[in-house]
XYZ file of C-alpha atoms in Angstrom:
590
model
C 6.818 23.123 -11.737
C 10.572 22.723 -12.036
C 12.394 20.074 -10.055
C 14.606 22.396 -8.026
C 11.583 24.433 -6.942
C 9.732 21.320 -5.871
C 12.442 20.290 -3.461
C 13.695 23.769 -2.614
C 10.474 24.378 -0.718
C 11.629 22.044 2.060
C 14.687 23.916 3.289
C 18.054 23.965 1.518
C 18.194 20.534 -0.080
C 20.786 19.100 -2.425
C 18.949 17.848 -5.510
C 20.447 14.588 -6.848
C 22.483 15.199 -10.000
C 20.914 12.122 -11.603
C 17.477 13.673 -11.164
C 18.591 17.019 -12.567
C 19.960 15.235 -15.634
C 16.787 13.193 -15.984
C 14.606 16.295 -15.726
C 16.656 18.081 -18.367
C 16.828 15.043 -20.639
C 20.624 15.356 -20.928
C 21.567 11.825 -19.894
C 20.484 10.071 -23.080
C 17.424 8.331 -21.677
C 13.743 8.942 -21.143
C 13.370 11.469 -18.289
C 10.452 9.507 -16.832
C 12.370 6.203 -16.915
C 15.424 7.821 -15.352
C 13.324 9.174 -12.516
C 11.875 5.712 -11.950
C 15.364 4.198 -11.995
C 16.442 6.709 -9.370
C 13.382 5.880 -7.254
C 14.131 2.138 -7.426
C 17.741 2.769 -6.441
C 16.596 4.569 -3.274
C 14.334 1.809 -1.930
C 15.522 0.607 1.459
C 15.436 -3.184 1.550
C 15.551 -3.569 -2.216
C 18.280 -6.229 -2.025
C 17.214 -7.685 1.312
C 17.400 -11.451 1.673
C 15.082 -13.198 4.084
C 15.565 -16.528 5.865
C 12.756 -19.004 5.255
C 12.411 -22.729 5.738
C 13.489 -23.079 2.104
C 16.613 -20.980 2.540
C 17.237 -17.334 1.720
C 14.844 -15.428 -0.498
C 15.192 -12.020 -2.116
C 12.458 -9.737 -0.784
C 9.779 -8.822 -3.334
C 7.349 -6.394 -1.703
C 3.828 -6.406 -3.169
C 1.684 -4.944 -0.381
C 1.921 -1.233 -1.160
C -1.810 -0.846 -0.599
C -1.047 -1.309 3.102
C 2.170 0.710 3.343
C 4.835 2.256 1.162
C 8.567 1.688 1.443
C 11.215 3.956 2.936
C 13.611 5.782 0.613
C 17.284 6.199 1.399
C 17.393 9.747 0.063
C 14.612 10.970 2.357
C 16.114 9.263 5.403
C 19.522 10.774 4.663
C 18.006 14.209 4.172
C 16.204 14.049 7.515
C 19.349 12.788 9.243
C 21.626 15.419 7.733
C 19.377 18.452 7.239
C 16.592 18.222 9.814
C 17.743 16.410 12.945
C 20.905 18.502 13.554
C 18.755 21.655 13.748
C 15.745 20.102 15.435
C 13.888 22.245 17.965
C 10.333 22.784 19.172
C 8.290 24.657 16.585
C 6.346 26.489 19.319
C 9.172 29.002 19.607
C 11.188 31.089 17.175
C 13.472 32.660 19.776
C 16.331 30.203 19.177
C 18.006 29.426 15.865
C 16.931 25.773 16.089
C 13.351 26.705 16.921
C 13.243 29.288 14.139
C 14.617 26.918 11.493
C 12.350 24.065 12.559
C 9.290 26.328 12.611
C 10.081 27.542 9.102
C 10.540 24.015 7.766
C 7.267 22.822 9.318
C 5.448 25.791 7.809
C 6.981 25.168 4.372
C 6.129 21.466 4.562
C 2.497 22.276 5.335
C 2.245 24.851 2.539
C 3.832 22.497 0.036
C 1.297 19.755 0.774
C -1.521 22.295 0.524
C -0.402 23.156 -2.999
C -0.052 19.474 -3.925
C -3.705 18.775 -3.054
C -5.149 22.005 -4.460
C -6.284 23.468 -1.139
C -7.698 27.004 -1.193
C -7.254 29.677 1.532
C -10.528 28.613 3.177
C -9.254 25.043 3.618
C -7.451 23.898 6.760
C -4.755 21.206 6.736
C -4.467 19.248 9.970
C -1.874 16.565 10.703
C -3.316 13.866 12.921
C -2.413 10.411 14.166
C -0.707 7.997 11.799
C -3.110 7.675 8.871
C -6.532 8.315 7.350
C -8.237 6.650 10.330
C -7.113 9.480 12.598
C -7.997 12.062 9.930
C -11.585 10.787 9.700
C -11.883 10.736 13.484
C -10.568 14.305 13.713
C -13.194 15.490 11.226
C -15.886 13.908 13.387
C -14.446 15.662 16.445
C -14.369 19.130 14.875
C -17.899 18.580 13.527
C -19.005 17.862 17.100
C -20.369 14.369 16.411
C -17.681 12.205 18.043
C -18.629 10.965 21.505
C -17.290 8.284 23.883
C -18.816 4.879 23.182
C -20.294 4.627 26.682
C -22.224 7.901 26.244
C -23.389 7.494 22.644
C -26.876 6.138 23.369
C -27.588 8.819 25.963
C -26.493 11.640 23.656
C -28.591 10.356 20.736
C -31.663 10.053 22.967
C -31.386 13.750 23.838
C -30.866 14.977 20.269
C -33.653 16.446 18.198
C -33.955 14.685 14.836
C -33.071 17.838 12.863
C -29.829 18.135 14.850
C -28.536 14.688 13.995
C -26.229 14.407 10.996
C -26.903 11.919 8.191
C -23.751 10.387 6.696
C -23.857 8.510 3.390
C -21.115 5.949 2.767
C -20.305 3.747 -0.208
C -20.179 0.002 -0.860
C -16.401 -0.450 -0.636
C -15.365 1.649 2.332
C -12.372 0.849 4.464
C -13.330 0.052 8.047
C -12.053 3.445 9.186
C -14.549 5.199 6.890
C -17.455 3.083 8.082
C -17.077 1.968 11.689
C -16.020 5.360 13.047
C -19.114 7.010 11.537
C -21.292 4.277 13.022
C -19.813 4.969 16.452
C -20.457 8.709 16.151
C -23.857 10.240 16.830
C -24.583 10.458 13.098
C -27.065 8.212 11.306
C -25.187 6.184 8.687
C -26.847 5.289 5.377
C -24.985 2.762 3.238
C -25.334 3.087 -0.535
C -25.100 -0.070 -2.592
C -23.130 -0.986 -5.676
C -24.299 -0.653 -9.277
C -23.818 -3.055 -12.192
C -20.392 -1.565 -12.942
C -19.055 -2.087 -9.432
C -19.276 1.606 -8.545
C -21.404 3.625 -6.128
C -25.053 3.387 -7.172
C -25.719 7.023 -8.079
C -29.471 6.518 -8.534
C -29.798 4.982 -5.082
C -27.733 7.807 -3.599
C -29.918 10.471 -5.203
C -33.069 8.771 -3.927
C -31.696 8.895 -0.382
C -30.497 12.486 -0.706
C -33.890 13.595 -2.017
C -35.823 11.665 0.630
C -38.120 13.775 2.777
C -36.852 11.750 5.720
C -33.565 13.673 5.614
C -34.762 16.972 4.133
C -34.302 19.073 7.273
C -31.133 17.432 8.572
C -27.427 18.197 7.995
C -25.972 15.768 5.441
C -22.532 14.561 4.462
C -21.195 11.940 2.063
C -17.964 10.136 2.931
C -16.774 7.881 0.108
C -13.582 6.052 -0.790
C -11.955 7.544 -3.862
C -10.790 4.029 -4.710
C -11.553 0.533 -3.474
C -8.597 -0.839 -1.552
C -9.654 -4.374 -2.540
C -10.350 -4.207 -6.280
C -8.666 -0.899 -7.143
C -11.820 0.457 -8.837
C -11.698 4.265 -8.926
C -14.864 6.141 -7.970
C -16.102 9.137 -9.961
C -15.467 11.633 -7.185
C -16.465 14.646 -9.296
C -19.871 13.176 -10.115
C -20.369 12.267 -6.453
C -19.473 15.811 -5.390
C -21.917 17.373 -7.848
C -24.729 15.119 -6.671
C -24.025 15.673 -2.975
C -23.786 19.452 -3.380
C -27.020 19.479 -5.402
C -28.842 18.379 -2.247
C -26.853 20.510 0.179
C -24.604 17.715 1.471
C -20.878 18.001 2.096
C -18.584 15.858 -0.080
C -15.721 14.069 1.702
C -13.354 11.503 0.198
C -10.925 8.926 1.527
C -7.761 9.046 -0.620
C -5.788 6.640 1.568
C -5.521 3.994 -1.171
C -5.258 6.132 -4.301
C -3.444 9.137 -2.821
C 0.081 7.951 -3.701
C -0.831 7.441 -7.375
C -3.420 9.975 -8.557
C -3.589 13.738 -8.801
C -5.657 15.323 -6.029
C -7.253 18.715 -6.627
C -9.723 19.758 -3.915
C -11.206 22.859 -5.592
C -13.471 23.216 -2.564
C -15.002 26.435 -3.883
C -16.459 24.646 -6.913
C -19.584 22.544 -7.337
C -17.549 19.416 -8.127
C -14.885 20.156 -5.525
C -14.184 18.295 -2.281
C -15.129 19.647 1.137
C -12.726 17.304 2.946
C -10.147 14.670 2.061
C -8.377 12.055 4.170
C -4.821 10.962 3.397
C -2.334 8.337 4.597
C 1.126 9.541 3.497
C 2.698 6.422 5.022
C 1.447 4.614 1.907
C 3.557 6.877 -0.338
C 7.063 5.856 -1.435
C 9.252 7.394 1.266
C 6.252 8.006 3.519
C 6.378 5.393 6.334
C 6.394 7.241 9.644
C 4.267 10.135 8.343
C 1.095 11.348 10.096
C -2.419 11.211 8.724
C -3.680 14.327 6.951
C -7.099 15.950 7.049
C -7.758 18.798 4.611
C -11.180 20.355 5.181
C -13.152 23.439 4.238
C -13.709 25.804 7.141
C -17.499 25.387 6.831
C -17.161 21.918 8.374
C -15.501 23.314 11.497
C -18.214 23.575 14.177
C -16.089 24.442 17.226
C -15.674 28.192 16.687
C -17.670 28.970 19.838
C -16.129 26.100 21.788
C -12.657 24.917 22.807
C -10.735 22.990 20.116
C -10.997 19.211 19.853
C -7.790 18.868 21.906
C -6.681 21.524 24.385
C -3.041 22.045 25.287
C 0.024 24.110 24.636
C 0.316 25.996 21.381
C -3.419 26.593 20.811
C -4.068 29.441 23.249
C -3.390 33.167 23.093
C -4.238 33.774 26.769
C -4.893 31.602 29.842
C -6.268 32.852 33.159
C -5.230 30.606 36.011
C -8.314 31.505 38.033
C -11.146 31.566 35.492
C -11.504 29.072 32.646
C -13.974 31.352 30.880
C -11.218 33.870 30.233
C -9.166 31.415 28.144
C -8.633 32.742 24.623
C -7.914 30.198 21.878
C -6.411 31.038 18.530
C -8.957 31.700 15.812
C -7.023 30.054 12.964
C -8.211 26.443 12.575
C -4.762 25.024 11.837
C -3.318 26.692 14.940
C -6.126 25.811 17.343
C -6.159 22.159 16.181
C -2.414 21.653 16.687
C -2.164 21.186 20.444
C 1.079 20.049 22.032
C 4.377 19.473 20.295
C 3.516 18.685 16.674
C 4.931 15.649 14.828
C 7.692 17.758 13.312
C 9.842 15.082 11.704
C 6.759 13.232 10.519
C 5.292 16.334 8.862
C 8.513 17.046 6.980
C 8.693 13.402 5.934
C 5.132 13.626 4.566
C 6.056 16.672 2.483
C 9.104 14.882 1.100
C 6.927 11.889 0.174
C 4.624 14.230 -1.739
C 7.690 15.670 -3.454
C 8.682 12.201 -4.676
C 5.199 11.670 -6.104
C 5.216 15.052 -7.855
C 8.730 14.492 -9.186
C 7.925 11.134 -10.757
C 4.854 12.670 -12.400
C 1.291 11.469 -12.838
C 1.589 10.429 -16.482
C 4.432 7.910 -15.906
C 2.612 6.503 -12.872
C -0.625 6.030 -14.800
C 1.166 4.649 -17.874
C 3.150 2.010 -15.978
C 0.185 0.924 -13.863
C -2.038 0.615 -16.937
C 0.551 -1.492 -18.778
C 1.200 -3.784 -15.813
C -2.496 -4.270 -15.130
C -3.222 -5.095 -18.776
C -0.386 -7.627 -18.900
C -1.481 -9.207 -15.617
C -5.074 -9.529 -16.798
C -4.052 -11.085 -20.113
C -2.043 -13.678 -18.228
C -4.211 -14.492 -15.218
C -7.566 -14.494 -16.996
C -6.365 -17.399 -19.120
C -6.154 -19.470 -15.951
C -9.590 -20.997 -15.244
C -8.666 -21.564 -11.588
C -7.889 -17.910 -10.803
C -10.721 -15.410 -10.451
C -9.729 -11.737 -10.388
C -12.274 -9.689 -8.440
C -13.961 -6.488 -9.537
C -15.144 -4.932 -12.783
C -12.109 -5.345 -15.010
C -13.479 -2.861 -17.561
C -13.708 -0.013 -15.061
C -10.930 2.489 -14.440
C -8.816 1.018 -11.680
C -5.465 1.111 -9.948
C -3.073 -1.815 -10.380
C -4.424 -3.807 -7.429
C -4.919 -7.535 -7.946
C -7.418 -9.228 -5.641
C -8.133 -12.789 -6.582
C -9.393 -16.192 -5.520
C -7.814 -19.519 -6.414
C -10.411 -22.200 -7.136
C -10.217 -25.949 -6.859
C -13.202 -27.218 -8.764
C -16.128 -24.941 -7.987
C -14.867 -23.855 -4.567
C -12.145 -21.367 -3.629
C -9.163 -22.705 -1.739
C -9.312 -22.188 1.996
C -7.760 -19.079 3.481
C -4.148 -19.434 4.545
C -3.440 -22.496 2.401
C -1.115 -20.688 0.081
C -0.284 -17.096 1.223
C 2.325 -18.386 3.686
C 4.020 -20.735 1.191
C 3.984 -17.880 -1.341
C 5.840 -15.788 1.214
C 8.405 -18.426 2.176
C 8.992 -19.919 -1.265
C 9.239 -16.603 -3.114
C 9.419 -13.976 -0.341
C 6.556 -12.174 -2.069
C 4.996 -9.899 0.533
C 1.312 -9.441 -0.255
C -1.897 -9.325 1.745
C -4.450 -11.975 2.671
C -7.243 -9.456 2.211
C -10.212 -11.417 3.543
C -9.020 -14.262 5.805
C -12.360 -16.097 5.886
C -12.860 -16.055 2.116
C -9.285 -16.623 1.002
C -9.065 -13.425 -1.081
C -5.425 -12.582 -1.753
C -4.184 -9.178 -2.881
C -1.051 -7.910 -4.609
C -0.177 -4.306 -5.501
C 1.585 -3.941 -8.857
C 3.301 -0.659 -8.050
C 4.350 1.586 -10.920
C 8.086 1.384 -10.212
C 8.297 -2.404 -10.372
C 10.965 -3.662 -12.725
C 9.782 -5.930 -15.529
C 11.581 -8.809 -13.811
C 9.810 -8.183 -10.495
C 6.461 -7.939 -12.255
C 6.964 -11.264 -14.044
C 8.256 -12.826 -10.820
C 5.075 -11.926 -8.911
C 2.861 -13.460 -11.588
C 5.142 -16.514 -11.757
C 4.776 -16.946 -8.008
C 0.973 -16.686 -8.123
C 0.719 -19.256 -10.905
C 3.255 -21.569 -9.278
C 1.384 -21.712 -5.984
C -1.938 -22.057 -7.798
C -0.603 -25.032 -9.761
C 1.010 -26.832 -6.849
C -1.736 -26.271 -4.292
C -4.130 -27.901 -6.746
C -1.653 -30.739 -7.330
C -2.121 -31.748 -3.720
C -5.299 -33.493 -4.845
C -4.542 -34.320 -8.449
C -0.980 -34.789 -9.549
C 0.470 -34.273 -12.969
C -0.255 -36.871 -15.644
C -3.374 -37.984 -13.779
C -1.430 -39.467 -10.860
C -2.149 -38.579 -7.269
C 0.525 -36.466 -5.614
C 1.035 -36.372 -1.845
C -1.176 -34.236 0.323
C 0.646 -31.111 1.465
C -0.274 -29.374 4.705
C 1.297 -26.080 5.680
C 2.433 -26.069 9.278
C 2.957 -22.392 10.046
C 4.218 -23.026 13.568
C 7.115 -25.214 12.476
C 7.621 -23.390 9.180
C 7.836 -26.461 7.015
C 5.806 -28.640 4.710
C 4.458 -31.934 5.945
C 3.769 -34.492 3.255
C 2.672 -38.085 2.980
C 5.282 -38.534 0.281
C 7.523 -41.546 0.959
C 10.153 -40.659 -1.617
C 11.723 -37.235 -1.326
C 12.949 -35.370 -4.381
C 14.277 -31.837 -4.559
C 14.098 -29.934 -7.812
C 15.158 -26.370 -8.567
C 15.184 -23.978 -11.478
C 18.295 -21.788 -11.684
C 17.932 -18.667 -13.795
C 20.319 -15.842 -14.588
C 18.827 -12.396 -13.839
C 19.072 -11.289 -17.478
C 17.542 -14.457 -18.892
C 14.051 -14.213 -20.302
C 11.642 -15.741 -17.821
C 9.558 -17.251 -20.571
C 12.607 -18.972 -22.047
C 13.642 -20.195 -18.642
C 10.196 -21.574 -17.961
C 10.070 -23.341 -21.313
C 13.442 -24.953 -20.847
C 12.691 -25.816 -17.227
C 9.602 -27.657 -18.399
C 11.895 -29.838 -20.486
C 13.968 -30.676 -17.428
C 16.742 -28.220 -18.299
C 17.967 -24.904 -16.977
C 17.095 -21.693 -18.817
C 20.371 -19.793 -18.691
C 20.390 -17.744 -21.868
C 24.148 -18.298 -22.410
C 25.357 -19.118 -25.913
C 29.114 -18.621 -25.610
C 31.641 -21.327 -24.798
C 31.892 -19.941 -21.293
C 28.127 -20.079 -21.082
C 28.047 -23.703 -22.246
C 30.639 -24.590 -19.641
C 28.526 -22.879 -17.013
C 25.507 -24.805 -18.313
C 27.302 -28.048 -17.584
C 28.285 -26.885 -14.108
C 24.710 -25.925 -13.327
C 23.393 -29.165 -14.788
C 25.700 -31.043 -12.443
C 24.122 -29.241 -9.515
C 20.692 -29.970 -10.939
C 21.541 -33.644 -11.302
C 22.623 -33.729 -7.682
C 19.389 -32.102 -6.597
C 17.366 -34.591 -8.609
C 19.014 -37.403 -6.714
C 16.676 -39.606 -4.756
C 17.091 -39.283 -0.991
C 17.214 -42.839 0.418
C 15.088 -43.598 3.452
C 18.184 -44.639 5.404
C 19.663 -41.166 5.039
C 16.573 -39.165 5.889
C 16.808 -37.225 9.102
C 20.558 -36.776 8.617
C 20.263 -33.443 6.893
C 21.108 -34.670 3.386
C 18.250 -32.723 1.849
C 19.353 -29.607 3.687
C 22.914 -30.051 2.444
C 21.642 -30.342 -1.112
C 19.734 -27.093 -0.607
C 22.856 -25.380 0.673
C 24.765 -26.498 -2.416
C 22.088 -25.119 -4.713
C 21.786 -21.804 -2.934
C 25.548 -21.365 -2.656
C 25.922 -21.953 -6.383
C 23.060 -19.582 -7.178
C 24.390 -16.814 -4.962
C 27.889 -17.059 -6.444
C 26.414 -16.614 -9.898
C 23.696 -14.076 -8.998
C 21.006 -16.504 -10.046
C 17.357 -16.752 -9.131
C 16.346 -19.929 -7.302
C 12.761 -21.108 -7.696
C 11.478 -24.413 -6.310
C 9.442 -26.097 -9.035
C 8.279 -29.279 -7.356
C 5.756 -30.022 -4.629
C 7.628 -33.146 -3.487
C 9.315 -31.545 -0.499
C 10.659 -33.732 2.254
C 9.634 -33.203 5.853
C 13.312 -33.237 6.771
C 13.773 -29.961 4.912
C 13.459 -27.567 7.859
C 15.844 -24.791 6.881
C 18.894 -24.458 4.708
C 21.945 -25.646 6.602
C 19.964 -26.953 9.589
C 19.601 -30.594 10.488
C 16.623 -32.132 12.218
């Protein structure tokens, strides 16, 4: 589909000239790369600096599995093209109401096309993510009940009336706990040798006489949000349909990156999908989305899951039995004022995904994941989780080991944040599993920076017990409350690596290891700058006498380094674990 048609669906929108040129290939570069460059340029917070106890850090966001980032272009479009004409979509009598109603309808239809929904499928916006979408499916199936009534309802159900729901081994809590709290019986399917859903075990359960006369449904994650392993949703659908079970899939994690084609009429199609558009680039603030085949809707003879304005054709004030609800599922399940701005935002987020294209997304993620594996797997102290030979998204979940035991949770995620401002996720707090999302529109510099940060923290957290050259280094304890390092070190040194943005990171690292700065400058001006930087480095290497500790000398040295780096657009990376307790924050004295 052409670019102007993609965006023209959502009202009268000005298509960026840079994107038109990229689509046509008239700007001298790869169309896919130009689209990615445009996407990077629209990220809100791309150049944000964050105050930490080690001074300012440039934000590097690596937690896209949890949430996407806002895009300037979408926010400007909503501000300029939607909000001035905003009105309630329950009326078309006014110009504002008519325009808003049309835009909401077009947004819904555009998303339907993006996910391959057929006329028998209903698209329902609900809540703020896939959690609400899963809960809404349970409500329209008639199996959601209040927690305080669950036991009583189950006791009064005949066995053949109670649904059986099969779930996989790597479900998000929303696709497990909510089913457990419904009146359905939940059957968990284990994992096979490849880290995927055990298809043989699933077939045994589906074929079991125990469930032969009961309604059945499978609800599986299309992708693990921990390891990134992608499930074979088509094979799961075929197997579920073979035994008369509905096939439902949670696309919250993989939705922003993979093509979704429901094809609900087919044997390998999906009967329902759950989406979290807030995880898409440009999607924060979007509602959850449930797309379901009409066969799953069990409230035809009953009121809708939520009653209110906008879902009724006629109301009798004296007799509730005379109330007439709309027959169309999408209308009767849209009570009250809909999330108008949020729905339009979701459609725009889908447009961004479609515009970038699936091939560039898959190509960049595959390359980044391969490079990350080649680098991290060489480190005997880092264990990347999951089956690394399986098809997977670029999600890195890993443990850092000291000896034969993983480092305790929380020992290094906070320092990684404050030293490098790398925003990732402590995935399993009790086990210390850390997770980073290598999104497809990362620059090469950002990608290398994230891996540098992981390896730096790995190296220096292990040095707390065994220093370099076989010598003991001081014990470092992270004090999150006071946002500083506490060390037993009696001699404070400060050491920094200053790197120009265009310098090769590998060259910088090699030269830094020799006690120099990797600057990549070979001209006379560059050599002069080398000497200036070396002077700053020499100052930072200066020993801080005990008599001057507590007077802010270390902080002043930090200020000098950061000021120099900012003037020259340089990257500042601490490279030493010998950090004085008097270093509270740049420019602040104890």
